[in-house]
Amino acid sequence: MNTIRIERNANGKVEAGIVTKAFLKRADVFGTDEYIAVQRFYEMHPNATIKTKSIRKNPDKETNKNLTYANMELFIKTIACDEKEMNKLLEEMSKIKNISQIQKRPYKYVLDWFKATFPEYTSHDIFKDNKDENIENKTNIVPLKTVNE
């Protein structure tokens, strides 16, 4: 985008010019086309401001923020009925991780396997967004009572 998009108020008066971050960065360099465009914009509209264009975000987008390899393994350890089944699933995941190394997107390959194998994973608290906290690093500190003799 090499232009300034005009934003007007209800009366039709120019309030602001909308530009991309890249345009604004180039406008900081004296003599560039973007610099000249911004100077002309301010000459024509002295009370207006320049704003950067914001990208529309999808609030319904599904993310896998807390779905790390460690948390996938923790999930497998949590839901496995017995140690034999747990070891089998962990071994299968290990094989999938090794196979994924030759893929264009290794994490996505493992993630697709995990979602296909465990479609119920989203109902568990392990994968709720915890501000990037790793479940294994959580500790519960309980103060000990001291006995005075």
PDB file of C-alpha atoms in Angstrom:
ATOM      1  CA  MET A   1       0.000   0.000   0.000  1.00  0.00           C
ATOM      2  CA  ASN A   2       1.701   3.170  -1.156  1.00  0.00           C
ATOM      3  CA  THR A   3      -1.198   5.475  -0.435  1.00  0.00           C
ATOM      4  CA  ILE A   4      -2.851   7.126   2.510  1.00  0.00           C
ATOM      5  CA  ARG A   5      -6.454   6.068   3.025  1.00  0.00           C
ATOM      6  CA  ILE A   6      -8.611   8.959   4.259  1.00  0.00           C
ATOM      7  CA  GLU A   7     -10.884   8.575   7.281  1.00  0.00           C
ATOM      8  CA  ARG A   8     -13.674  11.138   7.589  1.00  0.00           C
ATOM      9  CA  ASN A   9     -15.975  12.041  10.464  1.00  0.00           C
ATOM     10  CA  ALA A  10     -19.793  12.315  10.247  1.00  0.00           C
ATOM     11  CA  ASN A  11     -19.527  15.844   8.791  1.00  0.00           C
ATOM     12  CA  GLY A  12     -17.207  14.680   6.002  1.00  0.00           C
ATOM     13  CA  LYS A  13     -14.169  16.422   7.461  1.00  0.00           C
ATOM     14  CA  VAL A  14     -10.857  14.526   7.226  1.00  0.00           C
ATOM     15  CA  GLU A  15      -9.915  13.177  10.651  1.00  0.00           C
ATOM     16  CA  ALA A  16      -7.061  10.824   9.895  1.00  0.00           C
ATOM     17  CA  GLY A  17      -4.988   9.098   7.302  1.00  0.00           C
ATOM     18  CA  ILE A  18      -4.673   5.324   7.561  1.00  0.00           C
ATOM     19  CA  VAL A  19      -1.366   3.727   6.497  1.00  0.00           C
ATOM     20  CA  THR A  20       0.417   0.416   7.012  1.00  0.00           C
ATOM     21  CA  LYS A  21       3.300   0.039   9.459  1.00  0.00           C
ATOM     22  CA  ALA A  22       5.685  -0.495   6.548  1.00  0.00           C
ATOM     23  CA  PHE A  23       4.479   2.741   4.896  1.00  0.00           C
ATOM     24  CA  LEU A  24       4.957   4.651   8.152  1.00  0.00           C
ATOM     25  CA  LYS A  25       8.464   3.240   8.546  1.00  0.00           C
ATOM     26  CA  ARG A  26       9.408   4.321   5.014  1.00  0.00           C
ATOM     27  CA  ALA A  27       7.822   7.737   5.660  1.00  0.00           C
ATOM     28  CA  ASP A  28      10.426   8.294   8.396  1.00  0.00           C
ATOM     29  CA  VAL A  29      13.161   8.364   5.744  1.00  0.00           C
ATOM     30  CA  PHE A  30      13.666  11.868   4.308  1.00  0.00           C
ATOM     31  CA  GLY A  31      13.062  12.134   0.566  1.00  0.00           C
ATOM     32  CA  THR A  32      11.160   8.870   0.017  1.00  0.00           C
ATOM     33  CA  ASP A  33       7.838   8.867  -1.822  1.00  0.00           C
ATOM     34  CA  GLU A  34       6.098   7.987   1.432  1.00  0.00           C
ATOM     35  CA  TYR A  35       7.747  10.921   3.248  1.00  0.00           C
ATOM     36  CA  ILE A  36       6.568  13.286   0.513  1.00  0.00           C
ATOM     37  CA  ALA A  37       3.034  11.807   0.627  1.00  0.00           C
ATOM     38  CA  VAL A  38       2.816  12.327   4.400  1.00  0.00           C
ATOM     39  CA  GLN A  39       4.089  15.919   4.087  1.00  0.00           C
ATOM     40  CA  ARG A  40       1.473  16.653   1.403  1.00  0.00           C
ATOM     41  CA  PHE A  41      -1.228  15.048   3.565  1.00  0.00           C
ATOM     42  CA  TYR A  42      -0.338  17.331   6.511  1.00  0.00           C
ATOM     43  CA  GLU A  43      -0.260  20.401   4.230  1.00  0.00           C
ATOM     44  CA  MET A  44      -3.750  19.616   2.965  1.00  0.00           C
ATOM     45  CA  HIS A  45      -5.162  18.529   6.349  1.00  0.00           C
ATOM     46  CA  PRO A  46      -3.209  20.217   9.182  1.00  0.00           C
ATOM     47  CA  ASN A  47      -5.541  19.043  11.970  1.00  0.00           C
ATOM     48  CA  ALA A  48      -5.607  15.413  10.849  1.00  0.00           C
ATOM     49  CA  THR A  49      -3.493  12.594  12.260  1.00  0.00           C
ATOM     50  CA  ILE A  50      -1.834   9.507  10.802  1.00  0.00           C
ATOM     51  CA  LYS A  51      -2.960   6.102  12.117  1.00  0.00           C
ATOM     52  CA  THR A  52      -1.592   2.675  11.356  1.00  0.00           C
ATOM     53  CA  LYS A  53      -3.882   0.122   9.797  1.00  0.00           C
ATOM     54  CA  SER A  54      -4.991  -2.588  12.221  1.00  0.00           C
ATOM     55  CA  ILE A  55      -5.504  -6.147  11.090  1.00  0.00           C
ATOM     56  CA  ARG A  56      -8.898  -7.708  11.755  1.00  0.00           C
ATOM     57  CA  LYS A  57      -8.586 -10.605  14.176  1.00  0.00           C
ATOM     58  CA  ASN A  58     -10.853 -13.615  14.271  1.00  0.00           C
ATOM     59  CA  PRO A  59     -12.074 -14.108  17.863  1.00  0.00           C
ATOM     60  CA  ASP A  60     -13.341 -17.632  17.026  1.00  0.00           C
ATOM     61  CA  LYS A  61      -9.952 -18.820  15.761  1.00  0.00           C
ATOM     62  CA  GLU A  62      -8.862 -22.134  17.243  1.00  0.00           C
ATOM     63  CA  THR A  63      -5.336 -22.010  18.604  1.00  0.00           C
ATOM     64  CA  ASN A  64      -3.071 -24.668  20.028  1.00  0.00           C
ATOM     65  CA  LYS A  65      -1.258 -22.353  22.419  1.00  0.00           C
ATOM     66  CA  ASN A  66      -0.728 -24.763  25.272  1.00  0.00           C
ATOM     67  CA  LEU A  67      -0.509 -27.920  23.162  1.00  0.00           C
ATOM     68  CA  THR A  68       3.236 -28.566  23.412  1.00  0.00           C
ATOM     69  CA  TYR A  69       4.970 -31.909  22.964  1.00  0.00           C
ATOM     70  CA  ALA A  70       5.428 -32.073  26.746  1.00  0.00           C
ATOM     71  CA  ASN A  71       1.726 -31.467  27.350  1.00  0.00           C
ATOM     72  CA  MET A  72       0.781 -34.048  24.705  1.00  0.00           C
ATOM     73  CA  GLU A  73       2.914 -36.594  26.561  1.00  0.00           C
ATOM     74  CA  LEU A  74       1.409 -35.517  29.884  1.00  0.00           C
ATOM     75  CA  PHE A  75      -2.074 -36.005  28.428  1.00  0.00           C
ATOM     76  CA  ILE A  76      -1.168 -39.509  27.256  1.00  0.00           C
ATOM     77  CA  LYS A  77       0.207 -40.355  30.717  1.00  0.00           C
ATOM     78  CA  THR A  78      -2.958 -38.997  32.329  1.00  0.00           C
ATOM     79  CA  ILE A  79      -5.534 -40.844  30.246  1.00  0.00           C
ATOM     80  CA  ALA A  80      -3.759 -44.185  29.816  1.00  0.00           C
ATOM     81  CA  CYS A  81      -5.525 -47.029  31.621  1.00  0.00           C
ATOM     82  CA  ASP A  82      -2.392 -48.984  32.425  1.00  0.00           C
ATOM     83  CA  GLU A  83       1.355 -48.680  32.029  1.00  0.00           C
ATOM     84  CA  LYS A  84       1.443 -50.983  28.989  1.00  0.00           C
ATOM     85  CA  GLU A  85      -1.029 -48.808  27.071  1.00  0.00           C
ATOM     86  CA  MET A  86       0.776 -45.628  28.169  1.00  0.00           C
ATOM     87  CA  ASN A  87       4.161 -46.950  26.966  1.00  0.00           C
ATOM     88  CA  LYS A  88       2.609 -48.042  23.656  1.00  0.00           C
ATOM     89  CA  LEU A  89       1.092 -44.572  23.058  1.00  0.00           C
ATOM     90  CA  LEU A  90       4.264 -42.753  24.096  1.00  0.00           C
ATOM     91  CA  GLU A  91       6.314 -44.996  21.807  1.00  0.00           C
ATOM     92  CA  GLU A  92       3.910 -44.290  18.940  1.00  0.00           C
ATOM     93  CA  MET A  93       4.191 -40.553  19.585  1.00  0.00           C
ATOM     94  CA  SER A  94       7.971 -40.840  19.609  1.00  0.00           C
ATOM     95  CA  LYS A  95       7.868 -42.585  16.217  1.00  0.00           C
ATOM     96  CA  ILE A  96       5.541 -39.890  14.838  1.00  0.00           C
ATOM     97  CA  LYS A  97       7.905 -37.169  16.113  1.00  0.00           C
ATOM     98  CA  ASN A  98      10.840 -38.890  14.367  1.00  0.00           C
ATOM     99  CA  ILE A  99       8.885 -39.301  11.121  1.00  0.00           C
ATOM    100  CA  SER A 100       7.783 -35.657  11.311  1.00  0.00           C
ATOM    101  CA  GLN A 101      11.365 -34.409  11.032  1.00  0.00           C
ATOM    102  CA  ILE A 102      11.307 -34.943   7.256  1.00  0.00           C
ATOM    103  CA  GLN A 103       8.018 -33.053   6.859  1.00  0.00           C
ATOM    104  CA  LYS A 104       7.735 -29.381   5.914  1.00  0.00           C
ATOM    105  CA  ARG A 105       5.931 -28.635   9.169  1.00  0.00           C
ATOM    106  CA  PRO A 106       6.950 -31.210  11.795  1.00  0.00           C
ATOM    107  CA  TYR A 107       4.840 -29.821  14.654  1.00  0.00           C
ATOM    108  CA  LYS A 108       1.702 -29.765  12.477  1.00  0.00           C
ATOM    109  CA  TYR A 109       2.319 -33.405  11.492  1.00  0.00           C
ATOM    110  CA  VAL A 110       2.484 -34.461  15.161  1.00  0.00           C
ATOM    111  CA  LEU A 111      -0.461 -32.214  16.038  1.00  0.00           C
ATOM    112  CA  ASP A 112      -2.646 -33.780  13.323  1.00  0.00           C
ATOM    113  CA  TRP A 113      -1.762 -37.246  14.607  1.00  0.00           C
ATOM    114  CA  PHE A 114      -2.544 -36.205  18.185  1.00  0.00           C
ATOM    115  CA  LYS A 115      -5.915 -34.675  17.252  1.00  0.00           C
ATOM    116  CA  ALA A 116      -6.868 -37.768  15.222  1.00  0.00           C
ATOM    117  CA  THR A 117      -5.806 -40.127  18.014  1.00  0.00           C
ATOM    118  CA  PHE A 118      -7.301 -38.128  20.894  1.00  0.00           C
ATOM    119  CA  PRO A 119     -10.307 -36.125  19.612  1.00  0.00           C
ATOM    120  CA  GLU A 120     -11.506 -35.631  23.213  1.00  0.00           C
ATOM    121  CA  TYR A 121      -8.379 -33.718  24.293  1.00  0.00           C
ATOM    122  CA  THR A 122     -10.113 -30.306  24.192  1.00  0.00           C
ATOM    123  CA  SER A 123     -12.469 -31.261  27.010  1.00  0.00           C
ATOM    124  CA  HIS A 124      -9.561 -31.542  29.468  1.00  0.00           C
ATOM    125  CA  ASP A 125      -8.167 -28.638  31.505  1.00  0.00           C
ATOM    126  CA  ILE A 126      -4.571 -29.383  30.486  1.00  0.00           C
ATOM    127  CA  PHE A 127      -4.977 -27.563  27.179  1.00  0.00           C
ATOM    128  CA  LYS A 128      -6.888 -24.531  28.340  1.00  0.00           C
ATOM    129  CA  ASP A 129      -4.948 -21.308  27.739  1.00  0.00           C
ATOM    130  CA  ASN A 130      -2.807 -20.789  30.839  1.00  0.00           C
ATOM    131  CA  LYS A 131      -0.782 -17.802  29.599  1.00  0.00           C
ATOM    132  CA  ASP A 132       1.856 -20.136  28.151  1.00  0.00           C
ATOM    133  CA  GLU A 133       2.473 -21.840  31.478  1.00  0.00           C
ATOM    134  CA  ASN A 134       3.680 -25.391  31.163  1.00  0.00           C
ATOM    135  CA  ILE A 135       1.582 -27.749  33.283  1.00  0.00           C
ATOM    136  CA  GLU A 136       4.651 -29.703  34.444  1.00  0.00           C
ATOM    137  CA  ASN A 137       6.218 -26.553  35.910  1.00  0.00           C
ATOM    138  CA  LYS A 138       3.281 -25.842  38.211  1.00  0.00           C
ATOM    139  CA  THR A 139       3.947 -26.640  41.817  1.00  0.00           C
ATOM    140  CA  ASN A 140       1.649 -26.470  44.764  1.00  0.00           C
ATOM    141  CA  ILE A 141       3.502 -25.104  47.793  1.00  0.00           C
ATOM    142  CA  VAL A 142       1.867 -25.877  51.104  1.00  0.00           C
ATOM    143  CA  PRO A 143       3.332 -24.251  54.211  1.00  0.00           C
ATOM    144  CA  LEU A 144       4.322 -26.689  56.927  1.00  0.00           C
ATOM    145  CA  LYS A 145       3.150 -26.121  60.452  1.00  0.00           C
ATOM    146  CA  THR A 146       5.876 -25.903  63.039  1.00  0.00           C
ATOM    147  CA  VAL A 147       5.521 -27.463  66.437  1.00  0.00           C
ATOM    148  CA  ASN A 148       6.862 -25.467  69.339  1.00  0.00           C
ATOM    149  CA  GLU A 149       8.075 -27.650  72.218  1.00  0.00           C
TER     150      GLU A 149
END
